[in-house]
Short mmCIF file of C-alpha atoms in Angstrom, two decimals:
data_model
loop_
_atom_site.label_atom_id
_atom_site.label_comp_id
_atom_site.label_asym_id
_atom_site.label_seq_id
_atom_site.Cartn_x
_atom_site.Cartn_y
_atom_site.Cartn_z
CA UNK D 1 -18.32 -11.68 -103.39
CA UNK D 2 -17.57 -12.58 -106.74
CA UNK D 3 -20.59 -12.92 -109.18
CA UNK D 4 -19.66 -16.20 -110.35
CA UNK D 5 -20.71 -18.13 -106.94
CA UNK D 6 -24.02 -17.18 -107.29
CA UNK D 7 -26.70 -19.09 -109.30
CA UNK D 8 -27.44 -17.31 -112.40
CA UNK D 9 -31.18 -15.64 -111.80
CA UNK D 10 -33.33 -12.42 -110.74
CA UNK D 11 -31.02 -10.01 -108.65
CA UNK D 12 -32.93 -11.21 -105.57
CA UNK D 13 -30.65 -14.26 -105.09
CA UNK D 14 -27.59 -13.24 -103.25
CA UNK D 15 -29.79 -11.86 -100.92
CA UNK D 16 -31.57 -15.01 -100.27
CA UNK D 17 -28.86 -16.83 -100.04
CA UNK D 18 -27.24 -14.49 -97.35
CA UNK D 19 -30.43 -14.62 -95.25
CA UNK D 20 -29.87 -18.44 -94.89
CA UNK D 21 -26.44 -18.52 -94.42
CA UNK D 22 -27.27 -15.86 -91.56
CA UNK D 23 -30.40 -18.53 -90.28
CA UNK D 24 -27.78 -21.30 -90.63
CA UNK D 25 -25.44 -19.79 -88.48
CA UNK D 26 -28.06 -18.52 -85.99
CA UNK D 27 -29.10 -22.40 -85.98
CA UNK D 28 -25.50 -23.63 -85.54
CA UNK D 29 -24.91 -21.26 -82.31
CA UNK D 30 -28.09 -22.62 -81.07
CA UNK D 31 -27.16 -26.08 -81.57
CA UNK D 32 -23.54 -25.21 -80.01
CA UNK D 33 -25.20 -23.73 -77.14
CA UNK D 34 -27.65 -25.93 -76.50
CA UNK D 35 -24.45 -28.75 -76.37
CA UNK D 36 -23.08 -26.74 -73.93
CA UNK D 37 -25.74 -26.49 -71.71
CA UNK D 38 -26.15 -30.31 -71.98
CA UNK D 39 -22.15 -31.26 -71.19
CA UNK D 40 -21.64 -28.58 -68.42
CA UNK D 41 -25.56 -29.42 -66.85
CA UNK D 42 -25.59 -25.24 -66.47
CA UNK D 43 -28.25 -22.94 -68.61
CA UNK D 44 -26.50 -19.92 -70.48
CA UNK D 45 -28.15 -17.70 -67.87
CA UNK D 46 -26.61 -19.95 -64.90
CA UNK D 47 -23.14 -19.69 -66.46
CA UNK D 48 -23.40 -15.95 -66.59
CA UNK D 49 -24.24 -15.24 -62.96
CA UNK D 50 -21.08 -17.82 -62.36
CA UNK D 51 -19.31 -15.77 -64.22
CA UNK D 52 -20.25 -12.64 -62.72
CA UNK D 53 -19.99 -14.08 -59.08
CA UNK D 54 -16.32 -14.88 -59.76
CA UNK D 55 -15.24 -11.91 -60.77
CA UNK D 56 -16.54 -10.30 -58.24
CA UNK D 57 -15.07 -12.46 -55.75
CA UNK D 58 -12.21 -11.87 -57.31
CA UNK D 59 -13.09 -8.00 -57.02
CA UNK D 60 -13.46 -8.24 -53.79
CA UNK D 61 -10.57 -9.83 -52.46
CA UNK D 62 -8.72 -7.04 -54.58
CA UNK D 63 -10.58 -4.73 -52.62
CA UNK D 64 -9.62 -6.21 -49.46
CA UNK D 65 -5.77 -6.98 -49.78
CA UNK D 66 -6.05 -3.50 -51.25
CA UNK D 67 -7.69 -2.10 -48.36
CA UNK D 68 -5.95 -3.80 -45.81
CA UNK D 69 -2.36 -2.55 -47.45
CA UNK D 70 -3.88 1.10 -47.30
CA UNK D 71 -4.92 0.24 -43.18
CA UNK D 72 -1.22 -1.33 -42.58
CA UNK D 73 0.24 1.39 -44.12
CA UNK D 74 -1.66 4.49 -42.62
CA UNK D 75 -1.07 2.44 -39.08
CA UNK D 76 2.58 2.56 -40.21
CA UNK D 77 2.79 6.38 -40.84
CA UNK D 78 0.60 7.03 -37.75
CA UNK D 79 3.08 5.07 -34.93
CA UNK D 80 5.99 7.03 -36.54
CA UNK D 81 4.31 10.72 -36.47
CA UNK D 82 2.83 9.72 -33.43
CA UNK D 83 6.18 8.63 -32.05
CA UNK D 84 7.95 11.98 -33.70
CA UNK D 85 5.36 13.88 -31.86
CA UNK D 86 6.19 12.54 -28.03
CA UNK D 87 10.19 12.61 -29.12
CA UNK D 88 10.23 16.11 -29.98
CA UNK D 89 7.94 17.24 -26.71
CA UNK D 90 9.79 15.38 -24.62
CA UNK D 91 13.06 16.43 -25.80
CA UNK D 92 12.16 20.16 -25.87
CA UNK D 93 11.43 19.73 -22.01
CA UNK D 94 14.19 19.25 -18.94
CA UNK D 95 12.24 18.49 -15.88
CA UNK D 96 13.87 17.92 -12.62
CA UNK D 97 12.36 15.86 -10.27
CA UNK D 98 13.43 15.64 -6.23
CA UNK D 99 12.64 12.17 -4.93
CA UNK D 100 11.76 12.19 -1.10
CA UNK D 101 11.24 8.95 1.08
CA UNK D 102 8.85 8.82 4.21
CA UNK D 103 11.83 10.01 6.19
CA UNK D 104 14.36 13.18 6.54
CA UNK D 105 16.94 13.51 9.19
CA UNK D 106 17.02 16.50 11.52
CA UNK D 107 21.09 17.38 12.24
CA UNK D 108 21.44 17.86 16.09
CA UNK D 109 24.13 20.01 17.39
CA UNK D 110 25.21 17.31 19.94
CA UNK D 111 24.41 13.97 21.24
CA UNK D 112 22.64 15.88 24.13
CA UNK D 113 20.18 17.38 22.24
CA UNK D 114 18.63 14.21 21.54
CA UNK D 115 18.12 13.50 25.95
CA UNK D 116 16.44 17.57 25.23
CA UNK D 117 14.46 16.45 22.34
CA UNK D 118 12.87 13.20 24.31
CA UNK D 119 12.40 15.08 27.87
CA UNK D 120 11.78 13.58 31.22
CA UNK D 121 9.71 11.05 30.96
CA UNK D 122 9.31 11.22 27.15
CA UNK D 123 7.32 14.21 27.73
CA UNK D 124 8.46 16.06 25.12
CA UNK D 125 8.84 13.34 22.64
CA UNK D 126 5.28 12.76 23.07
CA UNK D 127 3.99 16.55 22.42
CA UNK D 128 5.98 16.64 19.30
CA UNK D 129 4.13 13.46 17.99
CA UNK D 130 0.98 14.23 18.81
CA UNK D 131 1.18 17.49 18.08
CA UNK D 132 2.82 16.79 14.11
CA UNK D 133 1.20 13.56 13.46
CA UNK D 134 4.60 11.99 12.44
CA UNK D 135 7.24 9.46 14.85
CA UNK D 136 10.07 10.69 15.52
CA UNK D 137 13.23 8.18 15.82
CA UNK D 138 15.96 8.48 17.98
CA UNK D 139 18.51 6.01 16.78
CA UNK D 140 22.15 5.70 16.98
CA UNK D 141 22.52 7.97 14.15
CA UNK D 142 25.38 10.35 15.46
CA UNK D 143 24.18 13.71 16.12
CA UNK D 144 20.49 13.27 14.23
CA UNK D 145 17.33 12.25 14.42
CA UNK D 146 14.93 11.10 11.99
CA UNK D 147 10.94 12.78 11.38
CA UNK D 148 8.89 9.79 9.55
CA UNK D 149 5.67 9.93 8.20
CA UNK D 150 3.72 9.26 4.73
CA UNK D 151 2.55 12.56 4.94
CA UNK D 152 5.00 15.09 3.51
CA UNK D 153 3.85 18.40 4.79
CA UNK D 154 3.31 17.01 8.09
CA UNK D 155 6.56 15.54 7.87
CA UNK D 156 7.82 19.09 6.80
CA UNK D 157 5.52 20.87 9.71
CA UNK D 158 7.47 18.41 12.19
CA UNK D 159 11.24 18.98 10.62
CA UNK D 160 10.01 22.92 11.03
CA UNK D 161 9.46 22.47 14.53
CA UNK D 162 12.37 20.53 15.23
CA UNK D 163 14.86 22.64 13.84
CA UNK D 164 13.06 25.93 15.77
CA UNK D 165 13.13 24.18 18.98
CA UNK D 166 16.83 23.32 18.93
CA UNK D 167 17.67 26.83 17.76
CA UNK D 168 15.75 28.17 20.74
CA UNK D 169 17.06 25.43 23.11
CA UNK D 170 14.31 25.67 25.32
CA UNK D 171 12.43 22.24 24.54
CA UNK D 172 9.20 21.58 26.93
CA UNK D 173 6.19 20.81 25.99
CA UNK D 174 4.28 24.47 26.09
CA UNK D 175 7.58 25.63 23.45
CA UNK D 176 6.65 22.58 21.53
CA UNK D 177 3.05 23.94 20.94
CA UNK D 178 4.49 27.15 20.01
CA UNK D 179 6.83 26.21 17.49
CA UNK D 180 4.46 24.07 15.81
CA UNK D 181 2.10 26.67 15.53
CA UNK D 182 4.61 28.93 13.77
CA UNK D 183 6.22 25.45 11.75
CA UNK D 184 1.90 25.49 10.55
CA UNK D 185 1.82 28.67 9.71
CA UNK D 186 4.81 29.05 7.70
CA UNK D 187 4.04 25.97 5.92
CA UNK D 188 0.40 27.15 5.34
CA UNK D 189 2.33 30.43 3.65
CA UNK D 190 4.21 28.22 1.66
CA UNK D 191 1.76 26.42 0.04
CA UNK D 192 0.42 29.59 -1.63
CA UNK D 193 3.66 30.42 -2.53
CA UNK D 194 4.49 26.59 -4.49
CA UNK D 195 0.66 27.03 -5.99
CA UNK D 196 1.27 30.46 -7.15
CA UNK D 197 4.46 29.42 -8.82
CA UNK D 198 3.28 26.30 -10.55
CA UNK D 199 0.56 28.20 -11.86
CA UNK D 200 2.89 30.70 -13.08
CA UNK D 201 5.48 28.28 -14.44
CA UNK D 202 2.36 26.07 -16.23
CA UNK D 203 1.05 29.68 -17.63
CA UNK D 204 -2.43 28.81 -16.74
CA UNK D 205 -4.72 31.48 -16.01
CA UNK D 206 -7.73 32.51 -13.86
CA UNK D 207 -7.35 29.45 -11.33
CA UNK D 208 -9.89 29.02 -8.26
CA UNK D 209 -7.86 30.46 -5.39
CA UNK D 210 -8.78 26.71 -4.10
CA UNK D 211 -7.05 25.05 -6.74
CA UNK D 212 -4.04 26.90 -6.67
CA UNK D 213 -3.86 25.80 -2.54
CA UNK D 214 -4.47 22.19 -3.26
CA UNK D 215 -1.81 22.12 -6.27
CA UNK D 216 0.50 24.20 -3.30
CA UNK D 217 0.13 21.25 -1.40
CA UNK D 218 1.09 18.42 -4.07
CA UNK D 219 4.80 20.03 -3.40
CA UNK D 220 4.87 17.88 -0.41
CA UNK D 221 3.56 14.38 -1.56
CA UNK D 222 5.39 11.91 -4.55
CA UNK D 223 4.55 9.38 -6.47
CA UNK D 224 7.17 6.26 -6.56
CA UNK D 225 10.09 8.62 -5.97
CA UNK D 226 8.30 11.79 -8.39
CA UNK D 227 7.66 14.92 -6.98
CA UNK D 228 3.53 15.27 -8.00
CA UNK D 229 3.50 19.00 -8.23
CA UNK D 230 6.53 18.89 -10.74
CA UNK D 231 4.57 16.12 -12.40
CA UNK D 232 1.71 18.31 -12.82
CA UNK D 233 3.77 21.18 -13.98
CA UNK D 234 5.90 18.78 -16.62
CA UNK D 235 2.68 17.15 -17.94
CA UNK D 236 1.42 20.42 -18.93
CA UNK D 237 4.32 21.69 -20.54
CA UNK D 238 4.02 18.30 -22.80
CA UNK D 239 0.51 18.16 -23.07
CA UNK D 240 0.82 22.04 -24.37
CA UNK D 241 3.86 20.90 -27.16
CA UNK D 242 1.78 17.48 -28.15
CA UNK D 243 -1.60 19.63 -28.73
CA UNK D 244 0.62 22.70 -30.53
CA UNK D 245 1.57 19.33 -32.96
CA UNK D 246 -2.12 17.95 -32.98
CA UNK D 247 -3.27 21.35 -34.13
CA UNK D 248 -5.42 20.95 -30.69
CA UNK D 249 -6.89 23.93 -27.86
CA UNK D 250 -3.17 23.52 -26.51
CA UNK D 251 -5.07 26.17 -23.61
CA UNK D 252 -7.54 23.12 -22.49
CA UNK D 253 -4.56 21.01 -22.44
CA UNK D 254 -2.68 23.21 -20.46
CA UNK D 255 -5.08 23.47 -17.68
CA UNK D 256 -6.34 20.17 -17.85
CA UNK D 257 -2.67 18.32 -17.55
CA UNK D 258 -1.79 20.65 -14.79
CA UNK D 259 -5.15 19.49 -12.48
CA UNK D 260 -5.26 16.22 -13.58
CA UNK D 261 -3.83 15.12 -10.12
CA UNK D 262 -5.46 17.48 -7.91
CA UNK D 263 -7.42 15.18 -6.68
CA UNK D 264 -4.37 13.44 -5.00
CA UNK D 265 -3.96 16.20 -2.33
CA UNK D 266 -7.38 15.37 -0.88
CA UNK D 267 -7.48 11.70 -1.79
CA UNK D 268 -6.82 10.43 1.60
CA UNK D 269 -9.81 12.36 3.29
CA UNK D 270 -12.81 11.39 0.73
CA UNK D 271 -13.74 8.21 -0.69
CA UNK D 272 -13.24 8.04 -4.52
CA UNK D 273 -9.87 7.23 -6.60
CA UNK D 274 -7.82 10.67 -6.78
CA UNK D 275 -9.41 10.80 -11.01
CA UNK D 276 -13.21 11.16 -9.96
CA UNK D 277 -11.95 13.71 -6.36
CA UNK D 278 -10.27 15.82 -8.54
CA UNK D 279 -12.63 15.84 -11.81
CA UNK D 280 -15.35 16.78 -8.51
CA UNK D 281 -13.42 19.61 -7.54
CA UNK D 282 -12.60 20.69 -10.40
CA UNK D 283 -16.51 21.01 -10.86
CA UNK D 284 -17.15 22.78 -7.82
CA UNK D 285 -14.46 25.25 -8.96
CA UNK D 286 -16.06 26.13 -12.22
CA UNK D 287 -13.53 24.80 -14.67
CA UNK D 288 -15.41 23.44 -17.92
CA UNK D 289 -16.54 20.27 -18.76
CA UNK D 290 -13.53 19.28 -20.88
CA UNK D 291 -10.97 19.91 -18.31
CA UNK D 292 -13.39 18.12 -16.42
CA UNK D 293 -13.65 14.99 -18.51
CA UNK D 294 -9.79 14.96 -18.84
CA UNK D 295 -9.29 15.19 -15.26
CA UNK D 296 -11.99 11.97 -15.16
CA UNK D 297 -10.23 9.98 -17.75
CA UNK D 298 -6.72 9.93 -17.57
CA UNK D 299 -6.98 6.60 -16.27
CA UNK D 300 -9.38 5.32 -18.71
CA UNK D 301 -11.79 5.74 -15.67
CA UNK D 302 -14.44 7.06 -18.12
CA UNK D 303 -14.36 7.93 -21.60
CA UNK D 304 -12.13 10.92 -22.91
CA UNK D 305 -14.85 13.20 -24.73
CA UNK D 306 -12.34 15.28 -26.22
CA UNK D 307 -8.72 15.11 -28.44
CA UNK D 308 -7.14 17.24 -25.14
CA UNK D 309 -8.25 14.52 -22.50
CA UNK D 310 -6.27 11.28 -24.89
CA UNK D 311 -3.39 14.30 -25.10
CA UNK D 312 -3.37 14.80 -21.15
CA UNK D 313 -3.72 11.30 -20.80
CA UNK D 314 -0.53 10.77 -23.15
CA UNK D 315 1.46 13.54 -21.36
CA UNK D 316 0.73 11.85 -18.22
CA UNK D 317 2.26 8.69 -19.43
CA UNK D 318 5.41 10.07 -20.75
CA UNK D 319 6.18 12.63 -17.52
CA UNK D 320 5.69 9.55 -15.56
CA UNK D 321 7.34 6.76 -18.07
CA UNK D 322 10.32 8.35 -18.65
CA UNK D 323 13.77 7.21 -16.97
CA UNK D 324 14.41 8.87 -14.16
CA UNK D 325 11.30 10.19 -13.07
CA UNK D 326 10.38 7.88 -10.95
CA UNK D 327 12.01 5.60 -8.88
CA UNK D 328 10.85 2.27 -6.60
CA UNK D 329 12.51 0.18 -3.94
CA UNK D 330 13.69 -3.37 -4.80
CA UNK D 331 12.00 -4.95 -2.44
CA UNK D 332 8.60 -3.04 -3.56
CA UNK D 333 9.30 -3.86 -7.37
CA UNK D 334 9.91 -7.45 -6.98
CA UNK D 335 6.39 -7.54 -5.14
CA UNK D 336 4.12 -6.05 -7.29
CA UNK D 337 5.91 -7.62 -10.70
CA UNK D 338 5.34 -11.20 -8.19
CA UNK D 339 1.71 -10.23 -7.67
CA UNK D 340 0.74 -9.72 -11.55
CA UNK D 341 2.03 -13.15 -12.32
CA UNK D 342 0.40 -14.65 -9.33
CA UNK D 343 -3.48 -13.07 -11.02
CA UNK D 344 -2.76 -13.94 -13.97
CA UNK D 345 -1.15 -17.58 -13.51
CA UNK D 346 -4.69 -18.84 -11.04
CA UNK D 347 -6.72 -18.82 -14.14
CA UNK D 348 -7.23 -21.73 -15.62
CA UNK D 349 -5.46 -23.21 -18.82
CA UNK D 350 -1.93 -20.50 -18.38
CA UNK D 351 1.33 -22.12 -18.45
CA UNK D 352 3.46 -19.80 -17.47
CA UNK D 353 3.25 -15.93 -16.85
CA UNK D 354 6.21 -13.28 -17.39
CA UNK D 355 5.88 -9.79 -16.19
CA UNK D 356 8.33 -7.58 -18.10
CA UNK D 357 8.98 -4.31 -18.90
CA UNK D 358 8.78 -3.17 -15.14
CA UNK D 359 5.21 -4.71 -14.95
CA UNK D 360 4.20 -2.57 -17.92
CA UNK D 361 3.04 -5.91 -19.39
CA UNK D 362 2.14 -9.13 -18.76
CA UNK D 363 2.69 -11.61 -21.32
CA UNK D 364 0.81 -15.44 -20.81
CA UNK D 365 1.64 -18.59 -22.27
CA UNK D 366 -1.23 -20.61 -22.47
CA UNK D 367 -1.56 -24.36 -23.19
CA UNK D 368 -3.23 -24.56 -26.54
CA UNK D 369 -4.91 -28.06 -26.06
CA UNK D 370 -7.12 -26.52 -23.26
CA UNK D 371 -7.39 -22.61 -24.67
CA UNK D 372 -8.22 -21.85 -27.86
CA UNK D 373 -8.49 -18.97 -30.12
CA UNK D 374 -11.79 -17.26 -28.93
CA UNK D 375 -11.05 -17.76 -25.21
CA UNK D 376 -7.24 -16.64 -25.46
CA UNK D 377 -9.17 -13.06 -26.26
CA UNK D 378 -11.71 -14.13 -23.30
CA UNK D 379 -8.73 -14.73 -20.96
CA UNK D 380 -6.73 -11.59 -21.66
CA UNK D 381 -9.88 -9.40 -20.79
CA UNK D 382 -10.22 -11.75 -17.62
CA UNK D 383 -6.80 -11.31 -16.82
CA UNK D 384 -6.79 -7.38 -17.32
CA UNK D 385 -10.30 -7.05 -15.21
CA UNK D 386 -8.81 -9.20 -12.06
CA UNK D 387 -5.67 -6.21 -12.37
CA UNK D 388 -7.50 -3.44 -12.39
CA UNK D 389 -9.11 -4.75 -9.75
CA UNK D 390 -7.46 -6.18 -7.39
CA UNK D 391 -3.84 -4.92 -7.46
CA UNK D 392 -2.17 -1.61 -7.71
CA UNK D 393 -0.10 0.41 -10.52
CA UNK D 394 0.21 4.07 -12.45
CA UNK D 395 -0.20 4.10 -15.62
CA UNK D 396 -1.50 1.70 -17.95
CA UNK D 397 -0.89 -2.45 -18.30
CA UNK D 398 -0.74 -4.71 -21.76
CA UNK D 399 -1.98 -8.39 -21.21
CA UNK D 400 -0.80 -10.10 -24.19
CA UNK D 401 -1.77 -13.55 -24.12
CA UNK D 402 -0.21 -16.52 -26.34
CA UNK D 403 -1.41 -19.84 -27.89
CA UNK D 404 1.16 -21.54 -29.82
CA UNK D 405 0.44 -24.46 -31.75
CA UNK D 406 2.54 -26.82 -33.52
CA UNK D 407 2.55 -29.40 -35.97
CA UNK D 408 6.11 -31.96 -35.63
CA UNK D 409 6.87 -34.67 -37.88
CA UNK D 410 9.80 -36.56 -38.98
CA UNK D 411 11.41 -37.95 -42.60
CA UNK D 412 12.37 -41.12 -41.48
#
């Protein structure tokens, strides 16, 4: 500062004269502070923790557009590997699948035959179906008659005996016993022999000699138009590939995705859904508790435990999902998609109700003056629990239920 400002005096004066142009300013930010205070009606302090609040508010939301970004895109990335995982196990696997109906035709030699077949008096006729458990129809199919039952190894046991007894040509009742005692045992034989071969075929290992008769005997029942037995044998091929991607005990997936339906071949004779039979004998046969639980759950009966029950559960899906594994009459297709609009269209507030995707899912148009946001959610769970409990379907179905709302105007 040059000397000349400064009074002329003891060399104590510019010092002086900076301390009070230092007090003067410390008085002037006061002042300006104090104003402050008085035009915004907030202390310094108050306008600080303002401060501070919006920013991190501010910080926050950041955090959160941030973070939900990250979610969207890691949901992205996880439907396509996902979805590169089931293309590449499906498409490394060619199952065949036979689809049998609740009938098969037994070729006659002649029209005669049939007059053999039904005896005097229906004698005959009447030993065969008590004896097999199944009807047998003699229509005016030409040279044929037809075995019918909903059990397919008695149906087979009966076709057996048919086919021995007109190779034989003696038909009366005490040759009707003994053919069907020979059709039973040969059928018993085979059983083994179907077991044996899945088990070989699935590579599975150390199997209960019980198992191995009950999966035997899944060669003779289906599943809308699928072959179970195959089923079993093509779910664990894909439940092995999916768990090889997963970095997963592709072993416990194995085993489990080739019993996970064993509970099918005893279904009919104890009470229980075929999940909970099987996961019991399972059990009983000393298979672990994993296999167990993902015998249990691949119906979402219980919780899976494990990464190899969702991975059985999957391959279940997709042996069962994909085209041409399954087939289903008109008749039967039109009634059950009919019957999930009917429980979901008697609750109250739905407009209208559309089952697509061959009753995979149910979508509900609501009227959004009567159901709002909160019970839309309420109403899709209703919806779901009155399916699962009252109507009948494999596999898995998506109630999506929606509220639209509008707002019209016009510019006149």
């Amino acid at each position: 500062m040059p000397s000349w400002i400064w009074p002329r005096g003891n060399g104590s004066e510019p010092d002086l004269a900076l301390d009070r142009l230092e007090a003067l300013d410390a008085q002037l930010g006061e002042l300006r502070r104090a104003e402050l205070e008085r035009i915004s009606s907030l202390t310094a302090e108050e306008a600080r923790q303002m401060l501070l609040d919006e920013v991190e508010a501010d910080a926050r939301r950041q955090a959160g557009l941030t973070l939900r970004r990250i979610e969207e895109e890691t949901r992205n990335e996880a439907a396509r590997r996902a979805r590169s995982i089931l293309a590449t196990a499906t498409q490394r696997l060619a199952g065949e699948h036979a689809a049998q109906s609740t009938t098969q035709l037994v070729e006659l030699p002649s029209d005669e035959m049939k007059g053999r077949i039904i005896g005097r008096e229906g004698r005959n006729i009447h030993t065969l179906e008590q004896l097999t458990g199944v009807d047998i129809i003699v229509d005016d199919t030409p040279k044929a008659v037809r075995v019918s039952s909903f059990d397919g190894m008695r149906r087979e046991v009966a076709r057996l005996t048919l086919e021995r007894l007109i190779a034989d040509g003696r038909i009366h009742p005490a040759r009707c016993e003994e053919a069907f005692a020979q059709a039973k045992g040969e059928i018993e034989e085979r059983v083994v022999e179907e077991g044996e071969r899945a088990v070989l075929d699935a590579n599975v290992n150390g199997l209960h000699p019980e198992l191995i008769d009950l999966l035997g005997r899944l060669q003779f029942r289906t599943s809308y138009g699928q072959n179970v037995l195959a089923h079993l044998v093509e779910s664990s091929h894909l439940a092995t590939l999916i768990a090889l991607e997963l970095g997963a005990a592709a072993d416990v997936a194995r085993r489990a995705a080739l019993l996970h339906d064993i509970g099918k071949a005893v279904d009919r004779q104890v009470e229980g859904t075929h999940a909970q039979v099987g996961a019991g004998l399972a059990r009983r046969c000393g298979e672990s508790e994993v296999v167990v639980n993902a015998i249990e759950a691949h119906h979402d009966e219980v919780e899976p435990h494990s990464v190899e029950a969702v991975i059985v559960q999957a391959a279940d899906a997709l042996s069962g999902a994909r085209p041409g594994a399954r087939g289903d009459t008109l008749a039967g297709y039109v009634a059950r998609l009919r019957e999930l609009e009917q429980l979901a269209a008697r609750h109250a507030g739905v407009e209208k109700v559309y089952a697509v995707q061959a009753g995979r899912e149910v979508r509900v148009i609501v009227d959004p003056g009567k159901v709002d946001d909160a019970r839309a959610a309420a109403l899709s769970h209703e919806i779901a629990t009155a399916v699962e409990r009252e109507a009948s379907y494999p596999g898995r179905i998506k109630i999506t239920v929606i509220r639209e709302s509008r707002a019209i105007d016009y510019a006149r």
